[in-house]
Amino acid sequence: MFDLVADVARYPEFLPWCIAARIRRRDESIIVADLIIGFKGLNECFTSLVSLDRSSFIIDVEYQFGPFKYLNNKWKFDDNGTESCQLDFYVDFEFKSRLLRHAMGVLFNEAVRRMVVAFEQRAADLYGAA
């Protein structure tokens, strides 16, 4: 699951509204990536610094540039000593633009639900049903 989330370049293949991804830099512990999100004719690009801490099973996303005032995102995995894992996911953001804030404010819960479902489906496709 850690690898699935860390594979940012493949997000456009399965994540709703993610229409493109560009990896600017990648090594064992850091990814700098641009994602382009599209919704109802609005396309926005943002850059994030993604820290991969395999020893603690944590992926931390630090917003760098784009349409947000801020973006905080963290993934924490706990394998529980089994083949399944417990996942804690945190995301908090605010757009700079009132128009984007208004458009996404109405759809935020649905957007998060669809993203969670997309990651669950991707995991099932790659690793089999839990």
PDB file of C-alpha atoms in Angstrom:
ATOM      1  CA  MET A   1       0.000   0.000   0.000  1.00  0.00           C
ATOM      2  CA  PHE A   2       2.871   2.352   0.780  1.00  0.00           C
ATOM      3  CA  ASP A   3       4.208   1.831  -2.755  1.00  0.00           C
ATOM      4  CA  LEU A   4       0.766   2.408  -4.278  1.00  0.00           C
ATOM      5  CA  VAL A   5       0.466   5.822  -2.597  1.00  0.00           C
ATOM      6  CA  ALA A   6       4.109   6.680  -3.324  1.00  0.00           C
ATOM      7  CA  ASP A   7       3.612   6.029  -7.059  1.00  0.00           C
ATOM      8  CA  VAL A   8       2.452   9.591  -7.745  1.00  0.00           C
ATOM      9  CA  ALA A   9       3.231   9.334 -11.466  1.00  0.00           C
ATOM     10  CA  ARG A  10       0.391   6.818 -11.868  1.00  0.00           C
ATOM     11  CA  TYR A  11      -2.304   8.895 -10.141  1.00  0.00           C
ATOM     12  CA  PRO A  12      -3.865  10.021 -13.455  1.00  0.00           C
ATOM     13  CA  GLU A  13      -4.593   6.353 -14.234  1.00  0.00           C
ATOM     14  CA  PHE A  14      -7.061   5.977 -11.375  1.00  0.00           C
ATOM     15  CA  LEU A  15      -7.633   9.134  -9.318  1.00  0.00           C
ATOM     16  CA  PRO A  16     -10.730  11.182 -10.166  1.00  0.00           C
ATOM     17  CA  TRP A  17      -9.972  14.651 -11.493  1.00  0.00           C
ATOM     18  CA  CYS A  18      -6.202  14.009 -11.684  1.00  0.00           C
ATOM     19  CA  ILE A  19      -5.495  14.553 -15.353  1.00  0.00           C
ATOM     20  CA  ALA A  20      -1.673  14.674 -15.348  1.00  0.00           C
ATOM     21  CA  ALA A  21       1.359  14.143 -13.140  1.00  0.00           C
ATOM     22  CA  ARG A  22       4.963  15.161 -13.677  1.00  0.00           C
ATOM     23  CA  ILE A  23       7.772  14.017 -11.424  1.00  0.00           C
ATOM     24  CA  ARG A  24      10.386  16.755 -11.160  1.00  0.00           C
ATOM     25  CA  ARG A  25      12.663  14.857  -8.799  1.00  0.00           C
ATOM     26  CA  ARG A  26      12.616  11.459  -7.153  1.00  0.00           C
ATOM     27  CA  ASP A  27      14.935   9.538  -4.875  1.00  0.00           C
ATOM     28  CA  GLU A  28      14.440   7.003  -2.082  1.00  0.00           C
ATOM     29  CA  SER A  29      12.939   9.495   0.369  1.00  0.00           C
ATOM     30  CA  ILE A  30      11.714  12.513  -1.642  1.00  0.00           C
ATOM     31  CA  ILE A  31       9.450  13.146  -4.608  1.00  0.00           C
ATOM     32  CA  VAL A  32       8.826  16.600  -6.042  1.00  0.00           C
ATOM     33  CA  ALA A  33       5.749  16.354  -8.237  1.00  0.00           C
ATOM     34  CA  ASP A  34       3.340  18.522 -10.186  1.00  0.00           C
ATOM     35  CA  LEU A  35      -0.265  17.344 -10.367  1.00  0.00           C
ATOM     36  CA  ILE A  36      -2.870  18.829 -12.664  1.00  0.00           C
ATOM     37  CA  ILE A  37      -6.396  18.592 -11.329  1.00  0.00           C
ATOM     38  CA  GLY A  38      -9.321  19.228 -13.652  1.00  0.00           C
ATOM     39  CA  PHE A  39     -12.938  19.819 -12.735  1.00  0.00           C
ATOM     40  CA  LYS A  40     -15.744  21.251 -14.893  1.00  0.00           C
ATOM     41  CA  GLY A  41     -13.372  23.043 -17.247  1.00  0.00           C
ATOM     42  CA  LEU A  42     -11.100  24.361 -14.493  1.00  0.00           C
ATOM     43  CA  ASN A  43      -7.562  22.989 -14.543  1.00  0.00           C
ATOM     44  CA  GLU A  44      -5.128  23.765 -11.756  1.00  0.00           C
ATOM     45  CA  CYS A  45      -1.527  22.667 -11.349  1.00  0.00           C
ATOM     46  CA  PHE A  46       0.180  22.400  -7.993  1.00  0.00           C
ATOM     47  CA  THR A  47       3.588  21.262  -6.813  1.00  0.00           C
ATOM     48  CA  SER A  48       4.200  19.162  -3.723  1.00  0.00           C
ATOM     49  CA  LEU A  49       7.206  17.801  -1.889  1.00  0.00           C
ATOM     50  CA  VAL A  50       6.401  14.228  -0.889  1.00  0.00           C
ATOM     51  CA  SER A  51       8.518  12.744   1.915  1.00  0.00           C
ATOM     52  CA  LEU A  52       8.669   8.956   2.037  1.00  0.00           C
ATOM     53  CA  ASP A  53       9.599   7.512   5.426  1.00  0.00           C
ATOM     54  CA  ARG A  54       9.601   3.752   4.874  1.00  0.00           C
ATOM     55  CA  SER A  55      10.961   2.975   8.341  1.00  0.00           C
ATOM     56  CA  SER A  56       7.927   4.651   9.986  1.00  0.00           C
ATOM     57  CA  PHE A  57       5.493   3.866   7.147  1.00  0.00           C
ATOM     58  CA  ILE A  58       4.615   7.560   6.761  1.00  0.00           C
ATOM     59  CA  ILE A  59       4.120   9.636   3.605  1.00  0.00           C
ATOM     60  CA  ASP A  60       3.988  13.351   4.281  1.00  0.00           C
ATOM     61  CA  VAL A  61       2.985  15.836   1.569  1.00  0.00           C
ATOM     62  CA  GLU A  62       4.229  19.417   1.808  1.00  0.00           C
ATOM     63  CA  TYR A  63       2.621  21.971  -0.491  1.00  0.00           C
ATOM     64  CA  GLN A  64       5.085  24.022  -2.535  1.00  0.00           C
ATOM     65  CA  PHE A  65       3.249  26.053  -5.184  1.00  0.00           C
ATOM     66  CA  GLY A  66      -0.149  26.405  -6.820  1.00  0.00           C
ATOM     67  CA  PRO A  67      -3.746  27.455  -6.180  1.00  0.00           C
ATOM     68  CA  PHE A  68      -3.859  26.678  -2.448  1.00  0.00           C
ATOM     69  CA  LYS A  69      -3.351  28.868   0.587  1.00  0.00           C
ATOM     70  CA  TYR A  70      -2.187  25.656   2.222  1.00  0.00           C
ATOM     71  CA  LEU A  71      -2.348  21.915   1.751  1.00  0.00           C
ATOM     72  CA  ASN A  72      -1.555  19.401   4.485  1.00  0.00           C
ATOM     73  CA  ASN A  73      -1.636  15.723   3.662  1.00  0.00           C
ATOM     74  CA  LYS A  74      -0.340  12.717   5.593  1.00  0.00           C
ATOM     75  CA  TRP A  75      -0.591   8.960   5.137  1.00  0.00           C
ATOM     76  CA  LYS A  76       0.311   6.582   7.966  1.00  0.00           C
ATOM     77  CA  PHE A  77       0.325   2.824   7.442  1.00  0.00           C
ATOM     78  CA  ASP A  78       0.208   0.135  10.135  1.00  0.00           C
ATOM     79  CA  ASP A  79       0.575  -3.431   8.898  1.00  0.00           C
ATOM     80  CA  ASN A  80      -0.726  -4.928  12.170  1.00  0.00           C
ATOM     81  CA  GLY A  81       1.549  -7.905  11.504  1.00  0.00           C
ATOM     82  CA  THR A  82      -0.900  -9.245   8.903  1.00  0.00           C
ATOM     83  CA  GLU A  83      -1.295  -9.082   5.133  1.00  0.00           C
ATOM     84  CA  SER A  84      -3.794  -6.232   5.475  1.00  0.00           C
ATOM     85  CA  CYS A  85      -3.022  -2.806   6.865  1.00  0.00           C
ATOM     86  CA  GLN A  86      -4.643  -0.001   8.803  1.00  0.00           C
ATOM     87  CA  LEU A  87      -4.334   3.338   7.056  1.00  0.00           C
ATOM     88  CA  ASP A  88      -4.729   6.776   8.589  1.00  0.00           C
ATOM     89  CA  PHE A  89      -5.204   9.496   5.967  1.00  0.00           C
ATOM     90  CA  TYR A  90      -5.329  13.200   6.713  1.00  0.00           C
ATOM     91  CA  VAL A  91      -5.932  16.007   4.243  1.00  0.00           C
ATOM     92  CA  ASP A  92      -6.659  19.673   4.880  1.00  0.00           C
ATOM     93  CA  PHE A  93      -6.476  22.482   2.356  1.00  0.00           C
ATOM     94  CA  GLU A  94      -7.838  25.850   1.380  1.00  0.00           C
ATOM     95  CA  PHE A  95      -7.825  27.400  -2.073  1.00  0.00           C
ATOM     96  CA  LYS A  96      -6.560  30.961  -2.581  1.00  0.00           C
ATOM     97  CA  SER A  97      -9.388  31.710  -5.022  1.00  0.00           C
ATOM     98  CA  ARG A  98     -12.914  32.317  -3.720  1.00  0.00           C
ATOM     99  CA  LEU A  99     -14.307  30.746  -6.866  1.00  0.00           C
ATOM    100  CA  LEU A 100     -12.386  27.511  -6.286  1.00  0.00           C
ATOM    101  CA  ARG A 101     -13.199  27.553  -2.566  1.00  0.00           C
ATOM    102  CA  HIS A 102     -16.885  27.858  -3.367  1.00  0.00           C
ATOM    103  CA  ALA A 103     -16.836  25.202  -6.119  1.00  0.00           C
ATOM    104  CA  MET A 104     -14.939  22.663  -4.017  1.00  0.00           C
ATOM    105  CA  GLY A 105     -16.621  23.507  -0.729  1.00  0.00           C
ATOM    106  CA  VAL A 106     -19.878  22.099  -2.017  1.00  0.00           C
ATOM    107  CA  LEU A 107     -18.195  18.950  -3.335  1.00  0.00           C
ATOM    108  CA  PHE A 108     -15.445  18.358  -0.772  1.00  0.00           C
ATOM    109  CA  ASN A 109     -16.995  15.377   1.013  1.00  0.00           C
ATOM    110  CA  GLU A 110     -17.893  13.708  -2.264  1.00  0.00           C
ATOM    111  CA  ALA A 111     -14.415  14.383  -3.675  1.00  0.00           C
ATOM    112  CA  VAL A 112     -12.708  12.814  -0.650  1.00  0.00           C
ATOM    113  CA  ARG A 113     -15.060   9.825  -0.782  1.00  0.00           C
ATOM    114  CA  ARG A 114     -14.296   9.270  -4.467  1.00  0.00           C
ATOM    115  CA  MET A 115     -10.554   9.544  -3.836  1.00  0.00           C
ATOM    116  CA  VAL A 116     -10.718   6.957  -1.041  1.00  0.00           C
ATOM    117  CA  VAL A 117     -12.754   4.617  -3.244  1.00  0.00           C
ATOM    118  CA  ALA A 118     -10.253   5.112  -6.100  1.00  0.00           C
ATOM    119  CA  PHE A 119      -7.317   4.144  -3.881  1.00  0.00           C
ATOM    120  CA  GLU A 120      -9.231   1.130  -2.514  1.00  0.00           C
ATOM    121  CA  GLN A 121     -10.097  -0.001  -6.037  1.00  0.00           C
ATOM    122  CA  ARG A 122      -6.503   0.485  -7.197  1.00  0.00           C
ATOM    123  CA  ALA A 123      -5.282  -1.627  -4.281  1.00  0.00           C
ATOM    124  CA  ALA A 124      -7.817  -4.342  -5.137  1.00  0.00           C
ATOM    125  CA  ASP A 125      -6.747  -4.250  -8.805  1.00  0.00           C
ATOM    126  CA  LEU A 126      -3.041  -4.521  -7.920  1.00  0.00           C
ATOM    127  CA  TYR A 127      -3.082  -6.757  -4.864  1.00  0.00           C
ATOM    128  CA  GLY A 128      -6.437  -8.521  -4.900  1.00  0.00           C
ATOM    129  CA  ALA A 129      -9.513  -7.966  -2.750  1.00  0.00           C
ATOM    130  CA  ALA A 130      -8.944  -7.766   1.012  1.00  0.00           C
TER     131      ALA A 130
END
